[in-house]
Short mmCIF file of C-alpha atoms in Angstrom, two decimals:
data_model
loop_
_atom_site.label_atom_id
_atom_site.label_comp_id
_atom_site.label_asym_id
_atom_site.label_seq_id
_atom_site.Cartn_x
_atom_site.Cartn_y
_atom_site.Cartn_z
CA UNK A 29 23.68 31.73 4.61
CA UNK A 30 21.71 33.00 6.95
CA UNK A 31 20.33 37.15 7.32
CA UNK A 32 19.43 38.51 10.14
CA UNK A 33 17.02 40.99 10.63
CA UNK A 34 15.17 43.45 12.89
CA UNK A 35 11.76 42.54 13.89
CA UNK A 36 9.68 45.26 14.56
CA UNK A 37 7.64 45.11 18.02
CA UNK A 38 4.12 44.72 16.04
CA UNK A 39 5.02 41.03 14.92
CA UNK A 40 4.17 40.70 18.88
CA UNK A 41 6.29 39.11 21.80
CA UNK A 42 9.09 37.14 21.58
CA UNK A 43 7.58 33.75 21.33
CA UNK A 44 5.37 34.57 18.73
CA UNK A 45 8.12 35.22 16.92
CA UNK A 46 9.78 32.29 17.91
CA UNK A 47 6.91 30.11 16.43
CA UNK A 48 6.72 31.91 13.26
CA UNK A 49 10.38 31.37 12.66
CA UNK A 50 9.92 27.86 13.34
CA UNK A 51 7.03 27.83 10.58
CA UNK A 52 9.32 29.38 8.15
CA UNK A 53 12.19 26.85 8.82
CA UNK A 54 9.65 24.21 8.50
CA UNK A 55 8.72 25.31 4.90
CA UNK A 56 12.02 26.48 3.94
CA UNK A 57 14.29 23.88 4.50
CA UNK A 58 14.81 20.28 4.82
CA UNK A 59 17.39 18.01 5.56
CA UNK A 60 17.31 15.63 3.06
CA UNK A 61 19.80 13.05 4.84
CA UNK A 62 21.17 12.84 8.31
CA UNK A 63 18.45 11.99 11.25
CA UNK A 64 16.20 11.94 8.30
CA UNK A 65 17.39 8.30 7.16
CA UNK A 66 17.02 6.84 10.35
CA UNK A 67 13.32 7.93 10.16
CA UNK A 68 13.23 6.08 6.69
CA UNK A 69 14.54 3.01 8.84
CA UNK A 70 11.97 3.12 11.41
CA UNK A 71 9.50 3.50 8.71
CA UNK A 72 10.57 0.79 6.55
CA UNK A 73 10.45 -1.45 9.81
CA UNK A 74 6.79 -0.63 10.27
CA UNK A 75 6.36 -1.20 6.48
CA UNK A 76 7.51 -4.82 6.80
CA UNK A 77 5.51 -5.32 10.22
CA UNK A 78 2.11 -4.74 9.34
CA UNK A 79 1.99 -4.79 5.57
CA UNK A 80 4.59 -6.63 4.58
CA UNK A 81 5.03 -10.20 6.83
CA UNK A 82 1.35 -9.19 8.80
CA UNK A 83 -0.57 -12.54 8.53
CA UNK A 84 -3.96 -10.60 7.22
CA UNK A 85 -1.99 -8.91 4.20
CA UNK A 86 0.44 -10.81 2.52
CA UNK A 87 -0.26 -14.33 3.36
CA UNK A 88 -4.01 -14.49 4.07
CA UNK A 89 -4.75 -17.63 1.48
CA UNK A 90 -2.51 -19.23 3.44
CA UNK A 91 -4.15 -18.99 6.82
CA UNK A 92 -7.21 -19.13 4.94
CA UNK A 93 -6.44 -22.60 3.70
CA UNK A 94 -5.70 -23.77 7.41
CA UNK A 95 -8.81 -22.21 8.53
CA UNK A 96 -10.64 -24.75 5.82
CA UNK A 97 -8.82 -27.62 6.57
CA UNK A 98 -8.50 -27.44 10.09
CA UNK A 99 -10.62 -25.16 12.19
CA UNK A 100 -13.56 -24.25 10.18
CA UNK A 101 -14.26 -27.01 7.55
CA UNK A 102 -18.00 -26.23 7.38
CA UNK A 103 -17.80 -22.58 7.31
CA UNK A 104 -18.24 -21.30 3.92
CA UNK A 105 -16.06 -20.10 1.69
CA UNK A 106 -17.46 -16.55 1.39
CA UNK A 107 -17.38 -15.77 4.63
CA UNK A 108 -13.61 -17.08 5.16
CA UNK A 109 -13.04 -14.78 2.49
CA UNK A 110 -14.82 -11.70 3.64
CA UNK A 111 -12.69 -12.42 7.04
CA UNK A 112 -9.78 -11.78 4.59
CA UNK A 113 -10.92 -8.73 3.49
CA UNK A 114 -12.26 -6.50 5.89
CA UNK A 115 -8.65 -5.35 7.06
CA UNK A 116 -7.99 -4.21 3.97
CA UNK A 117 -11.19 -2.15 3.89
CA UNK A 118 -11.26 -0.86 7.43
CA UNK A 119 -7.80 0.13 6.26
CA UNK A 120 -8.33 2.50 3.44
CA UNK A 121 -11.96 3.53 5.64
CA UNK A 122 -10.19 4.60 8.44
CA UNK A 123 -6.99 6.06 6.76
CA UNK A 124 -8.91 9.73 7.07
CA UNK A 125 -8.41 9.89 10.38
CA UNK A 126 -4.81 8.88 10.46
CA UNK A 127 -2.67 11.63 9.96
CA UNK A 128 -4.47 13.47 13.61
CA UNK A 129 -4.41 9.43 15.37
CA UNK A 130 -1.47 7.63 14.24
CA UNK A 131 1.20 8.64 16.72
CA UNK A 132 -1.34 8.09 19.57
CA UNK A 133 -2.67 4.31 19.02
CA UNK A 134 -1.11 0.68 17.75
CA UNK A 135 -3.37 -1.54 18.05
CA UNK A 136 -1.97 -4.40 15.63
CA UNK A 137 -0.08 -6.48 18.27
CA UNK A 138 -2.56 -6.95 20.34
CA UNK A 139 -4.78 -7.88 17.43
CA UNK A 140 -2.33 -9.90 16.57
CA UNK A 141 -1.86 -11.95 20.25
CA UNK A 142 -5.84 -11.70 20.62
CA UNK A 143 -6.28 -13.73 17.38
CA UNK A 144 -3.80 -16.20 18.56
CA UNK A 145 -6.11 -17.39 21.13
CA UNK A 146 -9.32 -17.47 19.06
CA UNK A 147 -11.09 -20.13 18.24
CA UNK A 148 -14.52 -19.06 16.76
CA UNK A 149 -14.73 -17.45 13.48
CA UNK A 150 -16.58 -14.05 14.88
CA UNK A 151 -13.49 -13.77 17.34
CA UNK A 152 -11.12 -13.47 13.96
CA UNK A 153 -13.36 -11.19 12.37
CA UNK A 154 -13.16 -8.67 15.41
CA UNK A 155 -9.16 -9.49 15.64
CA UNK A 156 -7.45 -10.16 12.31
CA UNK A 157 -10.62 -8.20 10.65
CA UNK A 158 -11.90 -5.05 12.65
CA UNK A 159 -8.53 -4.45 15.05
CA UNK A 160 -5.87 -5.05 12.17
CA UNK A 161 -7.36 -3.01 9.56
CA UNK A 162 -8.09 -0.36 12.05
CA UNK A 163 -4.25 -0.77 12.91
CA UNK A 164 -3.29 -0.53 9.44
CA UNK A 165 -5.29 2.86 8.40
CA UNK A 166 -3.45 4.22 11.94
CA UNK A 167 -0.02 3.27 10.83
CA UNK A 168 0.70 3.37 7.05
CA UNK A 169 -0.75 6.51 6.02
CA UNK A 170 1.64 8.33 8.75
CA UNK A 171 4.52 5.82 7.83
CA UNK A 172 4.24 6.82 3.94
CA UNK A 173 4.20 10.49 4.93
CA UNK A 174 6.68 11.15 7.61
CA UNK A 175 9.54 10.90 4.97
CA UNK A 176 8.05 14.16 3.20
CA UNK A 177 8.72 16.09 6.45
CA UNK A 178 12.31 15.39 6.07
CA UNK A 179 13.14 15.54 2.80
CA UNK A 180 12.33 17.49 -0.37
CA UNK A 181 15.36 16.19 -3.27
CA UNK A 182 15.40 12.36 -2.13
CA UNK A 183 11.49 12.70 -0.61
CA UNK A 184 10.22 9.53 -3.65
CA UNK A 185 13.38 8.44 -3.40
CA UNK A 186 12.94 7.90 0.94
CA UNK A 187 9.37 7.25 0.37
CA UNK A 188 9.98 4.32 -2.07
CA UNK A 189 12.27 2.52 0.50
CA UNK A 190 9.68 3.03 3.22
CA UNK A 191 7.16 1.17 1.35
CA UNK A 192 9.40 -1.10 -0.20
CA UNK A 193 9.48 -2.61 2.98
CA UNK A 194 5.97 -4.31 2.51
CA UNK A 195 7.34 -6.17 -0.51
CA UNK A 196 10.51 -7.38 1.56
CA UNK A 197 8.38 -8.14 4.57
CA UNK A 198 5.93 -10.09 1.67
CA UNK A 199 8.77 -12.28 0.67
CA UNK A 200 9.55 -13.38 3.86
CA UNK A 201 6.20 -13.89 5.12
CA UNK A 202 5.46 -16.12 1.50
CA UNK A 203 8.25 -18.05 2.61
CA UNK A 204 8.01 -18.97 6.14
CA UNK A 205 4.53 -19.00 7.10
CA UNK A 206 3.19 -22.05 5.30
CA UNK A 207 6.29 -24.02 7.21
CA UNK A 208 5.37 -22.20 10.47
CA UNK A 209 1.44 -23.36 9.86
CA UNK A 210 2.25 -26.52 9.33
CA UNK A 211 4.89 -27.60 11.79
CA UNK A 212 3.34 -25.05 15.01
CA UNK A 213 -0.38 -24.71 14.25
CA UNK A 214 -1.78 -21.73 14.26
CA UNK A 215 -1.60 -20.39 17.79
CA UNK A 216 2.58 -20.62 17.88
CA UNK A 217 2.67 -18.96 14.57
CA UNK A 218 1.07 -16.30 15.54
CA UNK A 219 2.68 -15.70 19.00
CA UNK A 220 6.02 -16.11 16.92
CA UNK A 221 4.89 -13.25 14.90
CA UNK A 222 3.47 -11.20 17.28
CA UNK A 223 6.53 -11.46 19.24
CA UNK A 224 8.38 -10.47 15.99
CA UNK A 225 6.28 -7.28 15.45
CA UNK A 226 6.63 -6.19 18.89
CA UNK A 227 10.56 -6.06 18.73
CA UNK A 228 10.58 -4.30 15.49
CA UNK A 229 7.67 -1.93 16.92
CA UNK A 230 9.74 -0.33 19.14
CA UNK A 231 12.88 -0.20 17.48
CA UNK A 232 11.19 1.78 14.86
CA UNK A 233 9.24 3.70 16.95
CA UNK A 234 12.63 4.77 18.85
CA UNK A 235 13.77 5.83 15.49
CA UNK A 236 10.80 7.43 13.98
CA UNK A 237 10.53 11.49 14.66
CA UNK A 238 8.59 14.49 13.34
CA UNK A 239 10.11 17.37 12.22
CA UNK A 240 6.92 19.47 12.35
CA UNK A 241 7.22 21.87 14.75
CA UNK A 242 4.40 21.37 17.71
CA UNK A 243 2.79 24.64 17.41
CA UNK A 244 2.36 23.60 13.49
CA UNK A 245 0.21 20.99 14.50
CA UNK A 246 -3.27 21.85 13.32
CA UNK A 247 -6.87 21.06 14.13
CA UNK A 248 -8.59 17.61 14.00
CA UNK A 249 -10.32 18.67 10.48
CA UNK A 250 -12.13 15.13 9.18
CA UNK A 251 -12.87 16.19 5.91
CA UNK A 252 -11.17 19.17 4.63
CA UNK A 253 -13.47 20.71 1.46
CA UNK A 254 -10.64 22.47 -0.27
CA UNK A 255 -9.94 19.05 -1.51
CA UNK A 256 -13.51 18.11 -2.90
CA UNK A 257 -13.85 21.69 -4.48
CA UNK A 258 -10.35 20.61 -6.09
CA UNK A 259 -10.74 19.44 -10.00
CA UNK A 260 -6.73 18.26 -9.25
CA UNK A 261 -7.78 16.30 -6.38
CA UNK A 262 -10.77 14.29 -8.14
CA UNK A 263 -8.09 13.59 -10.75
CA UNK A 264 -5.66 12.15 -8.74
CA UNK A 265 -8.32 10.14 -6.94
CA UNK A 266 -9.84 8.95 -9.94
CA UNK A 267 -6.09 7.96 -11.08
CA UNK A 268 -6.05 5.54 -8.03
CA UNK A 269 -9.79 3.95 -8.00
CA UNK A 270 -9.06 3.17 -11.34
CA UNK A 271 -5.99 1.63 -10.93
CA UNK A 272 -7.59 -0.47 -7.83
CA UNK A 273 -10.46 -1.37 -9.99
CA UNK A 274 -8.23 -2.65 -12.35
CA UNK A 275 -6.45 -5.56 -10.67
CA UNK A 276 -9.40 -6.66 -8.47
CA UNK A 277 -11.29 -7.34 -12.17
CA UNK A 278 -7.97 -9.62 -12.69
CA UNK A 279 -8.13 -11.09 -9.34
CA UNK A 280 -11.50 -12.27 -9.45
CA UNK A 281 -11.14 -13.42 -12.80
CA UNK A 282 -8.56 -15.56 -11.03
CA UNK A 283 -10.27 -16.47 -8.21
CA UNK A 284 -13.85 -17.71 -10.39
CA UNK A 285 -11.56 -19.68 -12.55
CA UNK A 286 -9.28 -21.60 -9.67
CA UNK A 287 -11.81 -21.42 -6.89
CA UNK A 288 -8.89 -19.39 -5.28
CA UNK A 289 -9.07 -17.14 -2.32
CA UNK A 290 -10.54 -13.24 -3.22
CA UNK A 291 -10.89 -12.03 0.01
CA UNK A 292 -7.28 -11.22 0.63
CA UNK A 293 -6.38 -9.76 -2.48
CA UNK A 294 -6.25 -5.78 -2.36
CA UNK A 295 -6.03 -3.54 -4.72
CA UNK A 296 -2.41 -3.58 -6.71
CA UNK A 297 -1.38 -6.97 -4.89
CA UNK A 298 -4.16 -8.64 -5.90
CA UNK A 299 -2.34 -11.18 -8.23
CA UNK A 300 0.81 -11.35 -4.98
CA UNK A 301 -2.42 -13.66 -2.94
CA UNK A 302 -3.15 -15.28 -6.00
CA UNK A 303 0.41 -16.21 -7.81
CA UNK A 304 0.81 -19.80 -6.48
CA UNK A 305 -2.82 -21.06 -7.52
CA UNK A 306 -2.17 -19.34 -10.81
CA UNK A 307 1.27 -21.20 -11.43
CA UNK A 308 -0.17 -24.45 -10.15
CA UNK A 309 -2.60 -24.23 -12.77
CA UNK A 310 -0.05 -23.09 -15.97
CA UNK A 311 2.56 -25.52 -15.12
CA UNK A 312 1.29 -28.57 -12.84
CA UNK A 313 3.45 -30.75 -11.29
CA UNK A 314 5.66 -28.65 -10.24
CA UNK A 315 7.32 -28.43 -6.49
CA UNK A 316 5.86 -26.47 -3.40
CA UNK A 317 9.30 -24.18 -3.76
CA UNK A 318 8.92 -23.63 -7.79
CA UNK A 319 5.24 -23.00 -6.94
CA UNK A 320 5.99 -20.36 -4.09
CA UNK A 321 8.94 -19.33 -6.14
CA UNK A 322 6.84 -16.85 -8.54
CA UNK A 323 5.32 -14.77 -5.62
CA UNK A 324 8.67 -14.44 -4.25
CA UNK A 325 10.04 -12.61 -7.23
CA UNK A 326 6.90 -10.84 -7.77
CA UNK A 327 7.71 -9.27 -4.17
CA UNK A 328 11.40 -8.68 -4.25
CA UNK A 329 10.52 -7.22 -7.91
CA UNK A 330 8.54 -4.62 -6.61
CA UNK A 331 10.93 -3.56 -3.45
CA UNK A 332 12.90 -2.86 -6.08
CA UNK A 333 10.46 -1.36 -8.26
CA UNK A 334 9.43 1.05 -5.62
CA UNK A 335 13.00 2.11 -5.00
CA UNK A 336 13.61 2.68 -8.29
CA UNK A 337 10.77 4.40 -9.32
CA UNK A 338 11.21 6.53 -6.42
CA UNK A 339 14.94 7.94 -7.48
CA UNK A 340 13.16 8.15 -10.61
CA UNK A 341 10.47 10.53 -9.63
CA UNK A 342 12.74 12.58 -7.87
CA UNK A 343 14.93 13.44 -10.93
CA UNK A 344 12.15 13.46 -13.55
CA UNK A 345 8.91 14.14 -10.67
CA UNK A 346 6.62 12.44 -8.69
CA UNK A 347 3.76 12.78 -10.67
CA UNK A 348 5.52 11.71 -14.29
CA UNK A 349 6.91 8.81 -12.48
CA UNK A 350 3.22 7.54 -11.20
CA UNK A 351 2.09 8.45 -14.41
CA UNK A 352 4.44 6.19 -16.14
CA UNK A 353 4.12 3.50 -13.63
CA UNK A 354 0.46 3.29 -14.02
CA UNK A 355 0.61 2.76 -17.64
CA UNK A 356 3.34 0.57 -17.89
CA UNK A 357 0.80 -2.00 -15.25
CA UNK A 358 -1.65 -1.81 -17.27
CA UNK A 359 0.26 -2.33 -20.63
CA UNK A 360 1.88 -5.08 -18.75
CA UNK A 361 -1.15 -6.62 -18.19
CA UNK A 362 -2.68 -6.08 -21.83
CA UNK A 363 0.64 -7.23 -23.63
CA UNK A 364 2.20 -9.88 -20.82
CA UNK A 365 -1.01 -11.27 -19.00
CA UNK A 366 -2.71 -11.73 -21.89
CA UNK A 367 -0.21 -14.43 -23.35
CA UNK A 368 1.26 -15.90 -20.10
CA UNK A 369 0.65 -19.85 -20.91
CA UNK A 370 4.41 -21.54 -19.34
CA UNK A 371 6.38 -20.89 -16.42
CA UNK A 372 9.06 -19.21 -18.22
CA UNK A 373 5.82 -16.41 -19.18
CA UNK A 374 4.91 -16.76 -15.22
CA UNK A 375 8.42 -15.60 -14.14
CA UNK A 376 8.46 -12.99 -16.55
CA UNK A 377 4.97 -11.57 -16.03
CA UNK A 378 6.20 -11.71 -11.83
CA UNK A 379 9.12 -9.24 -12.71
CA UNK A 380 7.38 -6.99 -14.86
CA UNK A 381 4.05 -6.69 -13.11
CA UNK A 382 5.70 -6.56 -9.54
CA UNK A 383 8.03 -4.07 -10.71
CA UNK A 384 4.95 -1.67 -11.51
CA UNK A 385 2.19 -2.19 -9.75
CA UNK A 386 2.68 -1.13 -6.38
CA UNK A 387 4.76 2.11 -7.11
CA UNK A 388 1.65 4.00 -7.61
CA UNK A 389 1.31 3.60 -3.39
CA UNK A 390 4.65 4.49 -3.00
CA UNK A 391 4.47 7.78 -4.76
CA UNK A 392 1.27 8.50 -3.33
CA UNK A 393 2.91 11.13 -0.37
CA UNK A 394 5.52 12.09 -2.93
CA UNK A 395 2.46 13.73 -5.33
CA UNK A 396 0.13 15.16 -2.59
CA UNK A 397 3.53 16.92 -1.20
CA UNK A 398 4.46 18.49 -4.78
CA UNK A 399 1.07 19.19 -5.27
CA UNK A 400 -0.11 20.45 -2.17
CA UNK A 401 2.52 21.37 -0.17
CA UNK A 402 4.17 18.83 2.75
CA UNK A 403 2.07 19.94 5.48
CA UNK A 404 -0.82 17.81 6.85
CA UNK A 405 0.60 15.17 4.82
CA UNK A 406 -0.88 11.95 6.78
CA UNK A 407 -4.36 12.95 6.50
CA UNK A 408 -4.50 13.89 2.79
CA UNK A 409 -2.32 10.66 1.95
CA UNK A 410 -5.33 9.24 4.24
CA UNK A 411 -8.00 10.62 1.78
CA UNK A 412 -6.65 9.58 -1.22
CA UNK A 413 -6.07 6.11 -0.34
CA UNK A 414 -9.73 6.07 0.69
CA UNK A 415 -10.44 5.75 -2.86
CA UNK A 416 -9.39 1.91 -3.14
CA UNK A 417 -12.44 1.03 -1.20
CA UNK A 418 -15.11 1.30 -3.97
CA UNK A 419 -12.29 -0.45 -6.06
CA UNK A 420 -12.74 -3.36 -2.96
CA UNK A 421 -16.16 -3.27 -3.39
CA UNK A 422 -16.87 -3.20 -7.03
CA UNK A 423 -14.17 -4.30 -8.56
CA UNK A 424 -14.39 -8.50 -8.14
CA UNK A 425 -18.24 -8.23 -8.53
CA UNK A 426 -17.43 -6.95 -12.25
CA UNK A 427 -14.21 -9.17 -12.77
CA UNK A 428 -16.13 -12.37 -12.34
CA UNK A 429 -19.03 -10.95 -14.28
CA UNK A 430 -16.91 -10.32 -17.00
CA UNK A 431 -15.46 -13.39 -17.18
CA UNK A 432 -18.82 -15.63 -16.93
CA UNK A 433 -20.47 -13.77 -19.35
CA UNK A 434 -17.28 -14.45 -21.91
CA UNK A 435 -16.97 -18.14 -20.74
CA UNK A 436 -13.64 -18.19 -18.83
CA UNK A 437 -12.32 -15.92 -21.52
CA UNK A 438 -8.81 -14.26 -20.20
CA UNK A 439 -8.14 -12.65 -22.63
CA UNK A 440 -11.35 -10.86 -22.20
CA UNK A 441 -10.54 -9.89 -18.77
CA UNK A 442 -6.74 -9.14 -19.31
CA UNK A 443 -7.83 -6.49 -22.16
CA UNK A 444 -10.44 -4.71 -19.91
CA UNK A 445 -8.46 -5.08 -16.95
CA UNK A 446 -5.17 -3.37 -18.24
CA UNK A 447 -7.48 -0.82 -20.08
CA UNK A 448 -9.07 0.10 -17.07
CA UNK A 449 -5.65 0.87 -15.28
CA UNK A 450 -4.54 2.61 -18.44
CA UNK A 451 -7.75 4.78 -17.94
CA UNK A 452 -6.48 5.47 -14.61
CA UNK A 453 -3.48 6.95 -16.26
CA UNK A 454 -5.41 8.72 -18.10
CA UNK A 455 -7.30 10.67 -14.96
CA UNK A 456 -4.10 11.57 -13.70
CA UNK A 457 -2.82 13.42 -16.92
CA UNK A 458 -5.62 16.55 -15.88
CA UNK A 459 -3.88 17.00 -12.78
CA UNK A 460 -0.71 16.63 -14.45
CA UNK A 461 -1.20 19.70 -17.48
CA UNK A 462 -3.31 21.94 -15.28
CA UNK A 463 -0.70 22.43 -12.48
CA UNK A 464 2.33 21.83 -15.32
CA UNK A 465 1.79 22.84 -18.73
CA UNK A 466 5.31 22.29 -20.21
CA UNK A 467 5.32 18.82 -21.30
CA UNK A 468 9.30 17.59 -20.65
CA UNK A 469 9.25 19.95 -17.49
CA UNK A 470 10.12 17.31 -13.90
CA UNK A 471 7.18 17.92 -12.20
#
């Protein structure tokens, strides 16, 4: 129902007051379905572009493995693998920035049709390193936060099928881009997924929309120090270094034992690059479909984890659903990781892990929103995020560390690993009792 009321002539003219009743629409009320789904679409479109099927993300030890055998035999490993990385890192540097820049520049197609011509290995560092991370910190910070502008009871819920769209796009991509390798060669398997990317560009861009109203729009503001001055914010960003840290000290330990790729493997989906080499070397002899088969369920597992989680959090709350996720990784990786020996334990630890690790991501826009209010979204989702890079940095260093100084031990590094993510759980419970003291309350 709607009042109306007399405004009296100090409020100012008549399109001041037209702007501040847009504000107070803004804040008061959301859709929470209609137009608002298509948005989801668009977004979950962009989700499966660039994260999910993007040939830096999800399948990098693949092209990795043809730059080795085929283009760059004497280039050494650690540089191949740095290659690898640096999207990942330029995305989570530049994801500050991408709640003012996102709806003004996509650069990853033309990364993507750049790198298709290359043929040096400084050429791929400026195109599948530099221009697709930068690409990446553009697009998925606003892509996991437009949802929030468009719905308050369903916003997890919206904002789990947005980023389930990485884990889709991942199962495709660990699919089909060996064949396309090995049949087309580089150059056509890129063109074939550049020309992919650009038709699901701009059908998702056509339905993608904000809801903000124009006038809401604020100031470029790089760093905002509210945050840092924030005890609530260093908790939630200690949550998620933590929880980064933890699976790159997994991944390397991975990588040092198999002489696998590390380069690739980013925060959460660090075991998604590694799954195959770990499977070839618990069960051996099996077939390149049972081998690929693991990371395929591992993916699918956590679409569905993230949508799940997601209805979850918005019955119970965003920020007792992350907190639950988080633990429950890290316990899987204590309890399930630990033990994994057959390919029976493989498929198993693939559900269960997938299912949890990547939710925390997911829920990311969901918390800053209850927290902080769904204004400005993109850019704090931006700043948080930024806290995976130290886990980037620091986190194989340690792994393989760990594990030479215990003599291939995995146990070792399972234990520490899944406590470390657990302790990440932990950060987040500050934030949780200071802003909600009640205990069973859906916050």
């Amino acid at each position: 129902m709607i009042e109306l009321v007399d405004v009296p002539e100090s409020l100012g003219s008549s399109s001041e007051v037209s702007e501040k009743a847009k504000e107070v629409a803004y804040e008061d009320s959301f859709p929470d379905g209609g137009r608002g789904w298509l948005v989801v679409l668009g977004c979950f479109i962009y989700s499966a572009s660039t994260v999910g099927w993007g040939c830096v993300a999800l399948v990098w030890g693949v092209t990795e493995e043809f730059f080795k055998e085929h283009m760059f035999p004497h280039t050494s490993d650690s540089v191949l693998t740095t290659l690898g990385s640096m999207s990942c890192l330029f995305m989570t540097l530049g994801g500050i920035v991408a709640g003012k820049l996102a709806d003004r520049a996509i650069v990853w197609v033309a990364s993507m049709l750049a790198a298709a011509f290359c043929t040096e290995v400084w050429q791929f560092f400026l195109t599948m390193g530099l221009m697709q991370g930068i690409s990446d910190a553009l697009v998925f910070p606003l892509i996991v936060s437009l949802p929030s502008q468009w719905f308050l009871r369903w916003r997890a819920f919206a904002t789990g099928i947005v980023v389930a769209g990485s884990s889709i796009g991942g199962a495709i991509s660990s699919l089909v881009y060996r064949e396309l390798l090995s049949t087309l060669g580089l150059r056509k398997s890129l063109a074939i997924f550049t020309a992919v990317d650009a038709i699901a560009f701009a059908c998702g861009y056509a339905m993608m929309k904000e809801r903000r109203p124009r006038a809401r729009r604020p100031q470029i503001v790089w760093f905002d120090r509210a945050f840092f001055g924030d005890p609530v914010f260093w908790s939630l960003a200690m949550c998620f270094f933590f929880t980064v840290l933890s699976v790159l000290l997994s991944v390397a330990a991975l990588s040092r034992v198999m002489d696998a790729d590390l380069g690739a493997c980013s925060g959460y989906l660090g075991p998604v690059f590694l799954l195959p080499t770990f499977t070839a070397e618990k069960a051996p002899g099996m077939s390149s479909i049972m081998l690929a088969l693991p990371l395929t369920v591992l993916n699918l597992s956590a679409a569905a984890g993230r949508i799940v989680i997601g209805f979850a959090a918005d019955k119970l709350g965003p920020v007792n659903a992350l907190l639950v996720a988080i633990a429950l990784s890290g316990l899987t990786q204590l309890v399930v990781w630990t033990f994994v020996t057959t390919y029976a334990g493989i498929i198993v630890f693939s559900v269960l892990y997938g299912f949890f690790c990547g939710c925390f991501l997911s829920l990311v826009s969901a918390v800053a929103a209850k927290i902080y209010g769904a204004d400005r979204l993109a850019g704090l989702s931006g700043l948080l995020l930024l806290f995976n890079a130290p886990g980037y940095a620091a986190g194989a260093p340690i792994g393989g560390a760990i594990l030479g100084a215990t003599g291939n031990n995995w146990q070792v590094v399972a234990g520490y690993s899944g406590a470390v993510q657990v302790l990440g759980a932990l950060c987040l419970l500050y934030a949780r009792f200071t802003r909600q003291t009640r205990l069973l309350a859906a916050y």
